[in-house]
PDB file of C-alpha atoms in Angstrom:
ATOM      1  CA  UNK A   2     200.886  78.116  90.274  1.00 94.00           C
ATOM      2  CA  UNK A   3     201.722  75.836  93.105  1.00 96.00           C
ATOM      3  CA  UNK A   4     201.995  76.438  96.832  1.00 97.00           C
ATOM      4  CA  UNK A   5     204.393  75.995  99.270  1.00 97.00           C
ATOM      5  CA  UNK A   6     205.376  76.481 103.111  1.00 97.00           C
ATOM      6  CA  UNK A   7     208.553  78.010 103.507  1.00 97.00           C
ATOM      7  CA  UNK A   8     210.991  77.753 106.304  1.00 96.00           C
ATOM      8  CA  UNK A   9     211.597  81.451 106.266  1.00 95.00           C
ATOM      9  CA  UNK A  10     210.234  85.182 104.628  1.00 96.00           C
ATOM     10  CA  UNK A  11     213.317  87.113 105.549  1.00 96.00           C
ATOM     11  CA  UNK A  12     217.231  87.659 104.490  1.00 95.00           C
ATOM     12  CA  UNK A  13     219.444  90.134 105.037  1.00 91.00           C
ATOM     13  CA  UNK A  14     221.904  91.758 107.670  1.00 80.00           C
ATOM     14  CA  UNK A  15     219.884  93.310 110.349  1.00 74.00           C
ATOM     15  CA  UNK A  16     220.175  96.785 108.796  1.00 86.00           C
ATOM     16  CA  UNK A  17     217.474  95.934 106.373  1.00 93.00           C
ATOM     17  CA  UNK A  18     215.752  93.012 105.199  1.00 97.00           C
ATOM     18  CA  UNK A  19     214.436  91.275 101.316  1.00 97.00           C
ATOM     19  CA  UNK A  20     211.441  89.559 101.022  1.00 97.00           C
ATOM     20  CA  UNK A  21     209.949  87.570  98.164  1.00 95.00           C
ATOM     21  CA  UNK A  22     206.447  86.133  98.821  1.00 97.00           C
ATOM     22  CA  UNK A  23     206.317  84.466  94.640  1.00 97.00           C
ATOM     23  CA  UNK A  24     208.594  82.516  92.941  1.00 95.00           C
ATOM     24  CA  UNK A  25     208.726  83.036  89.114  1.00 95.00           C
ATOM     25  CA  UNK A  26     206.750  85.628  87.089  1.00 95.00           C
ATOM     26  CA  UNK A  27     203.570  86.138  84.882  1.00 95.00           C
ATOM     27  CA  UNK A  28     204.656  89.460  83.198  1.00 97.00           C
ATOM     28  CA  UNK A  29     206.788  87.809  80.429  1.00 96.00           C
ATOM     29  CA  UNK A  30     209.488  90.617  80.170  1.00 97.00           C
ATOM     30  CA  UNK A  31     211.499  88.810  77.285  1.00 97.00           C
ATOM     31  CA  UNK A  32     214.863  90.066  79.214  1.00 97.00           C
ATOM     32  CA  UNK A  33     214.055  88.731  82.765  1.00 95.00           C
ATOM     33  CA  UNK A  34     217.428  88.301  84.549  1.00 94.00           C
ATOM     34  CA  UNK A  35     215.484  85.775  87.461  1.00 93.00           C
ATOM     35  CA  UNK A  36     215.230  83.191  84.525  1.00 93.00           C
ATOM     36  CA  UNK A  37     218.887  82.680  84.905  1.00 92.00           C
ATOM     37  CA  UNK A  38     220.022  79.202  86.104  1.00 89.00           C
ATOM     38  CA  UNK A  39     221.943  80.653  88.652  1.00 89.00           C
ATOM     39  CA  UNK A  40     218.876  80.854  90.931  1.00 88.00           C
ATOM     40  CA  UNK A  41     217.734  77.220  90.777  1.00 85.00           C
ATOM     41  CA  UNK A  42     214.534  77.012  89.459  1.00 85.00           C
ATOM     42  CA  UNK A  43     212.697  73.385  89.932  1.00 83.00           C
ATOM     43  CA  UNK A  44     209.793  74.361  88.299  1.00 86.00           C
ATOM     44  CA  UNK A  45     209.110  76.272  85.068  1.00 90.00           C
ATOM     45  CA  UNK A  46     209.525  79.847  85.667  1.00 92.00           C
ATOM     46  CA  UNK A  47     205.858  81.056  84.660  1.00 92.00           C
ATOM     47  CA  UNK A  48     204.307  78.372  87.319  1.00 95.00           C
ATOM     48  CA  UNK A  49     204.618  80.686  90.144  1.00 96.00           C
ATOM     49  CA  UNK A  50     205.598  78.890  93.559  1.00 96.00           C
ATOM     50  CA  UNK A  51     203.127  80.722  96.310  1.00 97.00           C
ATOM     51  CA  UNK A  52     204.870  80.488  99.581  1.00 97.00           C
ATOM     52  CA  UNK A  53     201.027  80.493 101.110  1.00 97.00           C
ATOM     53  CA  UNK A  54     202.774  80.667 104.704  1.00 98.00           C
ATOM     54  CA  UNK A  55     204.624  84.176 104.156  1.00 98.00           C
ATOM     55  CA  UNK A  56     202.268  86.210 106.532  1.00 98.00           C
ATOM     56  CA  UNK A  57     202.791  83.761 109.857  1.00 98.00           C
ATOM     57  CA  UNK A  58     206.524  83.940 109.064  1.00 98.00           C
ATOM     58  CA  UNK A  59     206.873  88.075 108.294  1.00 98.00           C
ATOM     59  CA  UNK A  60     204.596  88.331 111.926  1.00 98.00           C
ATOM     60  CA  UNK A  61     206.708  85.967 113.792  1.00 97.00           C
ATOM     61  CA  UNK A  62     210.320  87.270 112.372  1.00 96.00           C
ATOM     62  CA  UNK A  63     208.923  90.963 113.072  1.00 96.00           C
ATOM     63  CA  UNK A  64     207.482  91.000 116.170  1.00 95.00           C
ATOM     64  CA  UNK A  65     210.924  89.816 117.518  1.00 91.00           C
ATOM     65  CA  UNK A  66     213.099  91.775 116.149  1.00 91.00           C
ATOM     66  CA  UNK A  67     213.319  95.131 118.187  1.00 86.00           C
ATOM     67  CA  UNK A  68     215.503  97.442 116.210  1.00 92.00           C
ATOM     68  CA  UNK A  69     213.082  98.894 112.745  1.00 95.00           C
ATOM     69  CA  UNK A  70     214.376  99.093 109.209  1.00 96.00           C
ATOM     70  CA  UNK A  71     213.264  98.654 105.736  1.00 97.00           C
ATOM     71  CA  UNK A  72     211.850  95.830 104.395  1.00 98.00           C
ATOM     72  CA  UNK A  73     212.267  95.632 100.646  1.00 97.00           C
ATOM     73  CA  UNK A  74     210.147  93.271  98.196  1.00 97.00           C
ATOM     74  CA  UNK A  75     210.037  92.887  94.311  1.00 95.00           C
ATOM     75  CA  UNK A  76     213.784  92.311  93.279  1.00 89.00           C
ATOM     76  CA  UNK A  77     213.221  88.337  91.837  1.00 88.00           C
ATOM     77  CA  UNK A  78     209.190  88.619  91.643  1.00 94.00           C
ATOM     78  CA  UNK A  79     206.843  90.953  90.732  1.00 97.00           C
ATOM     79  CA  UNK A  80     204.992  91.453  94.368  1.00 98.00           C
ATOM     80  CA  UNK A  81     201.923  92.746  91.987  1.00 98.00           C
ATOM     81  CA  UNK A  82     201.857  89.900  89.230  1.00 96.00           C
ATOM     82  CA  UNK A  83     198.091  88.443  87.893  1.00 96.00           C
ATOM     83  CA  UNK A  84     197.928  85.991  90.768  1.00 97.00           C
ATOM     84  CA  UNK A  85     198.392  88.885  93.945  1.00 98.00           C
ATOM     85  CA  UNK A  86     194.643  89.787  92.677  1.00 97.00           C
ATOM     86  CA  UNK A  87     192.622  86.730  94.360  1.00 97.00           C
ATOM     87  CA  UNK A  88     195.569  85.530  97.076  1.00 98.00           C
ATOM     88  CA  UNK A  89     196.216  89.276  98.227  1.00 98.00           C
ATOM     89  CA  UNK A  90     200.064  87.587 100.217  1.00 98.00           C
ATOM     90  CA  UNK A  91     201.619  90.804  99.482  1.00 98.00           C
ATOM     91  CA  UNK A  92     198.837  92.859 100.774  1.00 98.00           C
ATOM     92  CA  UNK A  93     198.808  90.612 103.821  1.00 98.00           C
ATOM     93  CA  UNK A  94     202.165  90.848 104.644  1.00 98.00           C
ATOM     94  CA  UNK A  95     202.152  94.845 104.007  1.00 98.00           C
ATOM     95  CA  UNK A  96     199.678  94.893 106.468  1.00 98.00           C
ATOM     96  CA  UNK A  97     201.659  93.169 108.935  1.00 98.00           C
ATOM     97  CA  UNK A  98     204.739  95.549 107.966  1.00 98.00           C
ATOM     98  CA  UNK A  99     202.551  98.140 109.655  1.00 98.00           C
ATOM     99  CA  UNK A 100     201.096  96.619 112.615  1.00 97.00           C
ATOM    100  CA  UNK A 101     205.037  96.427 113.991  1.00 97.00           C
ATOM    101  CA  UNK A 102     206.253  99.440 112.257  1.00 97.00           C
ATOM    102  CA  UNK A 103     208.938  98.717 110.070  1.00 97.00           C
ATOM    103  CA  UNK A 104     209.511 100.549 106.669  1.00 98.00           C
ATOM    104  CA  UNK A 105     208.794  99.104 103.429  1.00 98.00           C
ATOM    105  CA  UNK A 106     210.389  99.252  99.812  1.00 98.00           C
ATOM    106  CA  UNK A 107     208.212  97.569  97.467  1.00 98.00           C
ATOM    107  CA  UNK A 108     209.485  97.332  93.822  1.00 98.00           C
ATOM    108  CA  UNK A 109     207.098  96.450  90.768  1.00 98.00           C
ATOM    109  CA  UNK A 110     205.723  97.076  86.658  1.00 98.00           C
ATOM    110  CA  UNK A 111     201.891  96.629  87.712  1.00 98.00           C
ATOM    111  CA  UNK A 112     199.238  99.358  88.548  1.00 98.00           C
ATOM    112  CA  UNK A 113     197.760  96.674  90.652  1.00 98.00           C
ATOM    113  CA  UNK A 114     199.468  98.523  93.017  1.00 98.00           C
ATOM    114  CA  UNK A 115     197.536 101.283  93.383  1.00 98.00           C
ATOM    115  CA  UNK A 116     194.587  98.529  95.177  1.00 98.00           C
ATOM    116  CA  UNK A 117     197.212  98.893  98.675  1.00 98.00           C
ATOM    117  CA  UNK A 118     198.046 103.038  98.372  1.00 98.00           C
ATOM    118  CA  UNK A 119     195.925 103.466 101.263  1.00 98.00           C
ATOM    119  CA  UNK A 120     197.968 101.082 103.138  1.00 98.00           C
ATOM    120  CA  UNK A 121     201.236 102.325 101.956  1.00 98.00           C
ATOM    121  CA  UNK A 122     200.471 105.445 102.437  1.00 98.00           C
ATOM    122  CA  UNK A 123     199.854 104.211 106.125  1.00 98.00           C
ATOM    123  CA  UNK A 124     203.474 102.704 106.519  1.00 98.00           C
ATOM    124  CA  UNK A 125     205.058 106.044 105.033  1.00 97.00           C
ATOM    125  CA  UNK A 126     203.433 108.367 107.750  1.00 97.00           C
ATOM    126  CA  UNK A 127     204.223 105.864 110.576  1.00 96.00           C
ATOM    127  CA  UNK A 128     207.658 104.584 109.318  1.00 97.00           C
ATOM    128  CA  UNK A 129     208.426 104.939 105.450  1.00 98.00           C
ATOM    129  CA  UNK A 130     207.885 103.685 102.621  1.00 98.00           C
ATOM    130  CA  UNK A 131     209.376 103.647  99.145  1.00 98.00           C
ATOM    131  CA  UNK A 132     207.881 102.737  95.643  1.00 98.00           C
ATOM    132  CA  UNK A 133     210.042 101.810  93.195  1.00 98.00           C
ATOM    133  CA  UNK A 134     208.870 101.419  89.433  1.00 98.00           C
ATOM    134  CA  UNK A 135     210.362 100.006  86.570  1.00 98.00           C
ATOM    135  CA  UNK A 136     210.462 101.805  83.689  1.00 98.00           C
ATOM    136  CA  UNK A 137     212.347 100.475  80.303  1.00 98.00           C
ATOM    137  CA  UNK A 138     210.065 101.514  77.256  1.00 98.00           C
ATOM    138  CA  UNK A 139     208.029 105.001  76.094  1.00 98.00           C
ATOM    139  CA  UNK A 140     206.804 103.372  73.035  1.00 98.00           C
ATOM    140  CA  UNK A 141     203.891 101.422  73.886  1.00 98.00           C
ATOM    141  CA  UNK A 142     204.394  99.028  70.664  1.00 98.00           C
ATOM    142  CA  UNK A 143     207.466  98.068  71.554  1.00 98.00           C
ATOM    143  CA  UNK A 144     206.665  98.306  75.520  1.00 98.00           C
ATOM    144  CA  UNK A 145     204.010  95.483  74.181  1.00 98.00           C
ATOM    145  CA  UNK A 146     206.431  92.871  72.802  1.00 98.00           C
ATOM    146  CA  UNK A 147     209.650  94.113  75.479  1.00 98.00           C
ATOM    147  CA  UNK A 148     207.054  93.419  78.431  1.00 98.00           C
ATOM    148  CA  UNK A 149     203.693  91.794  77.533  1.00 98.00           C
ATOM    149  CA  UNK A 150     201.615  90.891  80.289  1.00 97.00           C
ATOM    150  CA  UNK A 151     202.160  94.206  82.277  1.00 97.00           C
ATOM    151  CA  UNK A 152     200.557  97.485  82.006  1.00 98.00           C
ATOM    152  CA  UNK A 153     202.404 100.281  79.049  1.00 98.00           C
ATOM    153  CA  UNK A 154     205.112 102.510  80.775  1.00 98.00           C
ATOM    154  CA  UNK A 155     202.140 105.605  80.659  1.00 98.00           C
ATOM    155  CA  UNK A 156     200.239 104.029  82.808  1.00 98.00           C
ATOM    156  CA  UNK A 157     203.469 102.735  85.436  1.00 98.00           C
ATOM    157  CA  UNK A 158     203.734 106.823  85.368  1.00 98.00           C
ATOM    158  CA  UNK A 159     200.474 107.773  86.448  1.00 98.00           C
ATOM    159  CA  UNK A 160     200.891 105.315  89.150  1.00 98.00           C
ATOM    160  CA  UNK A 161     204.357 107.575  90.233  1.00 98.00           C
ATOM    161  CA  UNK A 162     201.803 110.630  89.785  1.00 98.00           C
ATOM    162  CA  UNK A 163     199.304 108.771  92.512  1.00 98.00           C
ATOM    163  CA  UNK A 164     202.221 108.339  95.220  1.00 98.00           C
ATOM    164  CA  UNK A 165     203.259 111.455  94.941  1.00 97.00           C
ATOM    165  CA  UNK A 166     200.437 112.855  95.249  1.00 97.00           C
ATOM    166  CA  UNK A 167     200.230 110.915  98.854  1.00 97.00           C
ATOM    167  CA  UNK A 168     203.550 111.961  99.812  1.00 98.00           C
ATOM    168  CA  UNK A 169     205.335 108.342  98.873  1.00 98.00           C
ATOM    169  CA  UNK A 170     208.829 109.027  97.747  1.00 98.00           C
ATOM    170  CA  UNK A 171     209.412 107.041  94.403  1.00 98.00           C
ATOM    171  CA  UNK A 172     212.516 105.785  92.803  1.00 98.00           C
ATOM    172  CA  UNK A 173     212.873 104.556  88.851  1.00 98.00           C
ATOM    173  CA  UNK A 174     214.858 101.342  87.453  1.00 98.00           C
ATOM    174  CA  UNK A 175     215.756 102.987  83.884  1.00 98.00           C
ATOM    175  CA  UNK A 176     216.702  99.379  83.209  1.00 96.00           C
ATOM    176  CA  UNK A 177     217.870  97.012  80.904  1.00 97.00           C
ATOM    177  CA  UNK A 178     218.269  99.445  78.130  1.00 98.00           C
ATOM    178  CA  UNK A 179     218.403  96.546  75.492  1.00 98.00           C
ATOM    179  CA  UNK A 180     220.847  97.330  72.540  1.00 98.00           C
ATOM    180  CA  UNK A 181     219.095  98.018  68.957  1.00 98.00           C
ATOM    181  CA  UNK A 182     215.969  97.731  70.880  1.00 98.00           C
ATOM    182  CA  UNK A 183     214.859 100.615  73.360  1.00 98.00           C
ATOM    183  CA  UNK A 184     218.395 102.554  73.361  1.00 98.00           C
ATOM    184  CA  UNK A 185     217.601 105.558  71.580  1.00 98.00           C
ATOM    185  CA  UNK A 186     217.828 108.794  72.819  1.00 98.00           C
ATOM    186  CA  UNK A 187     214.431 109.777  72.609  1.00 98.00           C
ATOM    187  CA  UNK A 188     213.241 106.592  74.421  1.00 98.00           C
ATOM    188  CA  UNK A 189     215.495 107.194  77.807  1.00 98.00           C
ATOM    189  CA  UNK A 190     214.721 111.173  76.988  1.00 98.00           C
ATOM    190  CA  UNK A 191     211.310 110.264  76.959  1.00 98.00           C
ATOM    191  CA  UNK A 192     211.225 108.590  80.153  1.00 98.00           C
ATOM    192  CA  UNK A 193     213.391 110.837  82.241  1.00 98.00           C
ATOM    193  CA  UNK A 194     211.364 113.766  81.614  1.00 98.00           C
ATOM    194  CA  UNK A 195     208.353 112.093  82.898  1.00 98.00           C
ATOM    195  CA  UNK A 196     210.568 111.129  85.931  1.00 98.00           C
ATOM    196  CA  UNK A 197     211.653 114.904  86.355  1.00 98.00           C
ATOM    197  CA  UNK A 198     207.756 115.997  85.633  1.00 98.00           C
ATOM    198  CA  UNK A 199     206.423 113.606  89.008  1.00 98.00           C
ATOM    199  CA  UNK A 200     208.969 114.509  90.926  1.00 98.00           C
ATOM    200  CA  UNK A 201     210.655 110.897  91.811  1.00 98.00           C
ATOM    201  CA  UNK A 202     213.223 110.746  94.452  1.00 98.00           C
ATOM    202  CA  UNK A 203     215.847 108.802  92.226  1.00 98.00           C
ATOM    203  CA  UNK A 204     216.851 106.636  88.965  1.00 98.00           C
ATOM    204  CA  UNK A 205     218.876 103.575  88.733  1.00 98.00           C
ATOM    205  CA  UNK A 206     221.039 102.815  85.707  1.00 97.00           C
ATOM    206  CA  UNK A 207     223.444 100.289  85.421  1.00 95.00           C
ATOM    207  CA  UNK A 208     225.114 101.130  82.748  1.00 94.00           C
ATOM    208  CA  UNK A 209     222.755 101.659  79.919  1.00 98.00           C
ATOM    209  CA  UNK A 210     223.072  98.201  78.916  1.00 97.00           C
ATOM    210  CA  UNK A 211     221.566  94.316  79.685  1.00 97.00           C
ATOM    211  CA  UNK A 212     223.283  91.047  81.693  1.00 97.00           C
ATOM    212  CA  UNK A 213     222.263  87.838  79.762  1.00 97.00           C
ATOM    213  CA  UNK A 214     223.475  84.622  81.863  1.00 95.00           C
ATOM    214  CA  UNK A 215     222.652  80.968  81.091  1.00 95.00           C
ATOM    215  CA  UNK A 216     218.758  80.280  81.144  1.00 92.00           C
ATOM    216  CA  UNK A 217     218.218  84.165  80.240  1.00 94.00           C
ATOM    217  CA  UNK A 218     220.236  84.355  76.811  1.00 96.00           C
ATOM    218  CA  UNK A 219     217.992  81.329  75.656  1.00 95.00           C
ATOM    219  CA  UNK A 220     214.979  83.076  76.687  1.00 96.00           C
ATOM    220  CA  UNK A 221     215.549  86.371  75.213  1.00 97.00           C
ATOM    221  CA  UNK A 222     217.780  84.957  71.659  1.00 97.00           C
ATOM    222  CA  UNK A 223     214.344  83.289  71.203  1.00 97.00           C
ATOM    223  CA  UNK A 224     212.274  86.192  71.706  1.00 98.00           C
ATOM    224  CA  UNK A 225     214.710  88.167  69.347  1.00 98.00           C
ATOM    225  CA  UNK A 226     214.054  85.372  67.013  1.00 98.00           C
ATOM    226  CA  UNK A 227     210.034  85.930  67.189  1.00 98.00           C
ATOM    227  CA  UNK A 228     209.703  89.425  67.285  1.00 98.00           C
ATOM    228  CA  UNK A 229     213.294  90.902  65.094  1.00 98.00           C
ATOM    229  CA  UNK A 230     214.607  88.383  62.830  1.00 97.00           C
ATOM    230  CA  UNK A 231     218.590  88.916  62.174  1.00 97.00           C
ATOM    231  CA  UNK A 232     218.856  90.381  65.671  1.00 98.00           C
ATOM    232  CA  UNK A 233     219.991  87.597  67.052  1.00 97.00           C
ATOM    233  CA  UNK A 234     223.050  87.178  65.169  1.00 97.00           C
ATOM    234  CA  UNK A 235     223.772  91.067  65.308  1.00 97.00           C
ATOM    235  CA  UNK A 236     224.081  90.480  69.281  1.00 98.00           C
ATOM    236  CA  UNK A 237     226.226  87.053  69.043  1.00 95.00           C
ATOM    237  CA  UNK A 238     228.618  88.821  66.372  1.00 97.00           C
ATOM    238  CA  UNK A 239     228.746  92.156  69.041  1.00 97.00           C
ATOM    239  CA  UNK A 240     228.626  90.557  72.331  1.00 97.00           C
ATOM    240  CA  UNK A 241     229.391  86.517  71.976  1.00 95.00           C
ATOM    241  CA  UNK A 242     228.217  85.157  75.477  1.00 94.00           C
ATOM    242  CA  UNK A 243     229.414  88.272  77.516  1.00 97.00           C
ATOM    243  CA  UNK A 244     227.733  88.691  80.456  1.00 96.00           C
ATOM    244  CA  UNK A 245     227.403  92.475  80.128  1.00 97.00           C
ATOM    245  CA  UNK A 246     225.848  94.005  76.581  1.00 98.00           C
ATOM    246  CA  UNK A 247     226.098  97.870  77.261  1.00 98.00           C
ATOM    247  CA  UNK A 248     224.202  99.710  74.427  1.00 98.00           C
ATOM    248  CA  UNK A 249     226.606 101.308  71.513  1.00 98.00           C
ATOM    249  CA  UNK A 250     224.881 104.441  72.616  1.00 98.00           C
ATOM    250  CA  UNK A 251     225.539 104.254  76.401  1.00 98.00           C
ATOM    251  CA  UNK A 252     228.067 107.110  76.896  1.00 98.00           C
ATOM    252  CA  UNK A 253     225.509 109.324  75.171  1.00 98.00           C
ATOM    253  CA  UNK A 254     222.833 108.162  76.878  1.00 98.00           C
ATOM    254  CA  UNK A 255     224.381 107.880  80.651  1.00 98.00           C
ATOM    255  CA  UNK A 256     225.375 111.526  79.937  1.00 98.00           C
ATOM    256  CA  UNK A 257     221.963 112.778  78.979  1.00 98.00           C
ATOM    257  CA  UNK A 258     220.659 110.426  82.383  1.00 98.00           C
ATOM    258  CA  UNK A 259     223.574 112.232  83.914  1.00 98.00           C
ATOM    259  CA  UNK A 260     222.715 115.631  83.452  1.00 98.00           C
ATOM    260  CA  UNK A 261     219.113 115.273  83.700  1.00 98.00           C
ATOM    261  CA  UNK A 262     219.065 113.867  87.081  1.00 98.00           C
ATOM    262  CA  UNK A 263     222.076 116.582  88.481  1.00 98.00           C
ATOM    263  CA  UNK A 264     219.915 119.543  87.231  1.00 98.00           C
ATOM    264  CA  UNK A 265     216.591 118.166  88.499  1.00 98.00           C
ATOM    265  CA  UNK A 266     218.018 116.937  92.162  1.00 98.00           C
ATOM    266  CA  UNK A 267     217.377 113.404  91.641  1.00 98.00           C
ATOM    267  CA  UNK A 268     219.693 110.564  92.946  1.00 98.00           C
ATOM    268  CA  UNK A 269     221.236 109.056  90.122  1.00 97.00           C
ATOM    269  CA  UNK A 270     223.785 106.516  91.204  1.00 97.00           C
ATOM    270  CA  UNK A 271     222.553 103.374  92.164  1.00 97.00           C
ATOM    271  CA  UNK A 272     224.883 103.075  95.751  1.00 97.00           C
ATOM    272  CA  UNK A 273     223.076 106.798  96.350  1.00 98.00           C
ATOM    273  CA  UNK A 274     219.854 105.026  95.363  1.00 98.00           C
ATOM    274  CA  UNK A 275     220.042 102.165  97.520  1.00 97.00           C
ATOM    275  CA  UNK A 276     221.004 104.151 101.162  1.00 97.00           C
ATOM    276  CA  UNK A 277     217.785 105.760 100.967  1.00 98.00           C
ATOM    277  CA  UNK A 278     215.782 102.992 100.342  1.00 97.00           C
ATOM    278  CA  UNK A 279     217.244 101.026 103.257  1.00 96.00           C
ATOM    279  CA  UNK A 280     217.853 103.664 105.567  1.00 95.00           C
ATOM    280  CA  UNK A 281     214.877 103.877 108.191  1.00 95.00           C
ATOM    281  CA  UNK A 282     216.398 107.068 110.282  1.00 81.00           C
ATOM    282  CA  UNK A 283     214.905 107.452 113.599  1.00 76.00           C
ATOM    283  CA  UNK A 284     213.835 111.036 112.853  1.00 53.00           C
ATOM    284  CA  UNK A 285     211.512 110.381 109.849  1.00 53.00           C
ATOM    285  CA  UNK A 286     209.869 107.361 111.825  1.00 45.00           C
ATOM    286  CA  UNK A 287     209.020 109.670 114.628  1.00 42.00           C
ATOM    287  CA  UNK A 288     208.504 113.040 112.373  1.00 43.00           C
ATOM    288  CA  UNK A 289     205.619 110.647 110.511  1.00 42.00           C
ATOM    289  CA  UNK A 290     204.118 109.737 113.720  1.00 40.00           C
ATOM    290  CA  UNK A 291     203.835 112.732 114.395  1.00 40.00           C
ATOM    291  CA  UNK A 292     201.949 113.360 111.231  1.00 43.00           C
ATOM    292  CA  UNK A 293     199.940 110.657 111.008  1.00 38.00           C
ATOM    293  CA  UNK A 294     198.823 111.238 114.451  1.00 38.00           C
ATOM    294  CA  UNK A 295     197.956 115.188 113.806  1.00 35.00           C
ATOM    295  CA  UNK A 296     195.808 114.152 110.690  1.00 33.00           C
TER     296      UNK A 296
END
């Protein structure tokens, strides 16, 4: 890893905000779309850049903005990745989330977590807070070469199980589902009825497919290479450099997704999805004062 000082913590529109205290990733997900090119990477991907001055940015952007909304964290980088254990950024700046009372969307693979709960649990009674958890693989094999330096998809569950418990609504990425790989119907099966069992608030699918783009094909053609010989060549003489792969299975599988998530009350499209996370209404902030204050 190396560190930085950034110039800024926060993008967005006003209406809610993105955050991304690590560059580049540890977990080693052999699909990773932030490897592409497109995001202009000067350094190799898996030597995280530390932006070591996130928490005096997030506290001076916060405490002058007046109007609250949702913060969201995770989309590029892994908030929770090996490194989060002995620098504890994303813990700081959660902690600062709270002290001015905005809402939080935090988005990761890791059980690490589970170490901040308490503190999330915090932010949802005083403004809101939303855990989102990717989940791509029910065999833990295969979860092993797909994702290898992350905890199995079992264990990602019984970390939705632990929010719920608290209260903390939870959403699921059911995604990529990689072609010949993980797109079976007992695999997304698998995984929905776990996400029906917990009780999350929604999936996203995009399609029951991947996106390779230049720096991510190499990446992932290689680790087809290692780990499935052939399969390589099955996806160039399928796909050529497409950006979109869906799955030869995906109309059976969005169906099953489909009418899993309609008879179970789950929010299943991804615009559906999105609004809740990044919607910070007025009358849950003040309804989980109110809470919070009573306990």
């Amino acid at each position: 890893m190396h560190f930085v000082d950034a110039k800024g913590i926060l993008t967005g529109n006003g209406g809610h905000y993105g955050m991304n205290v690590y560059r580049g990733c540890s977990h080693g997900c052999i699909y990773c779309d932030s490897r592409s090119r497109c995001y202009q990477f000067t350094h190799p991907f898996e030597d995280i850049e530390v932006k070591r001055n996130a928490p005096e940015l997030l506290e001076k952007a916060l405490r002058s903005k007046r109007k609250k909304c949702m913060i969201g964290t995770g989309a590029m980088s892994d908030p929770y990745m090996h490194l989060e254990e002995e620098l504890r950024l994303t813990r700081r700046c959660l902690e600062i989330i709270r002290q001015y009372g905005f809402g939080v969307a935090i988005q990761t693979k890791s059980d690490r977590i589970l170490r901040d709960i308490d503190l999330l649990d915090e932010i949802n009674r005083s403004a809101k807070c939303v855990v989102q958890m990717t989940l791509t693989t029910w065999d833990d094999k295969l979860c092993k070469i797909l994702e290898p330096n992350v905890c199995n998809t079992k264990r990602r569950v019984e970390v939705l199980e632990k929010m719920q418990e608290r209260g903390i609504p939870t959403v699921v990425w059911i995604t990529p589902i990689l072609p010949f790989l993980n797109d079976t119907e007992e695999n997304v099966s698998a995984i929905l009825e776990e996400c029906v069992r917990v009780g999350v608030k929604g999936v996203i699918d995009f399609g029951m497919g991947l996106t390779l783009r230049e720096g991510d094909r190499e990446y992932y053609y290689a680790a087809l290479d290692r780990h499935f010989p052939g399969m390589k060549e099955q996806y160039a003489k399928r796909y050529g450099n497409a950006y979109v792969l869906p799955s030869p299975r995906a109309k059976r599988l969005t169906e099953i997704f489909q009418k899993t998530c309609q008879a179970n009350g789950i929010l299943s499209t991804p615009e559906d999805c999105f609004r809740f996370m990044n919607e910070l209404p007025e009358k849950y902030s003040q309804m989980s004062i109110f809470d919070f204050g009573a306990g």
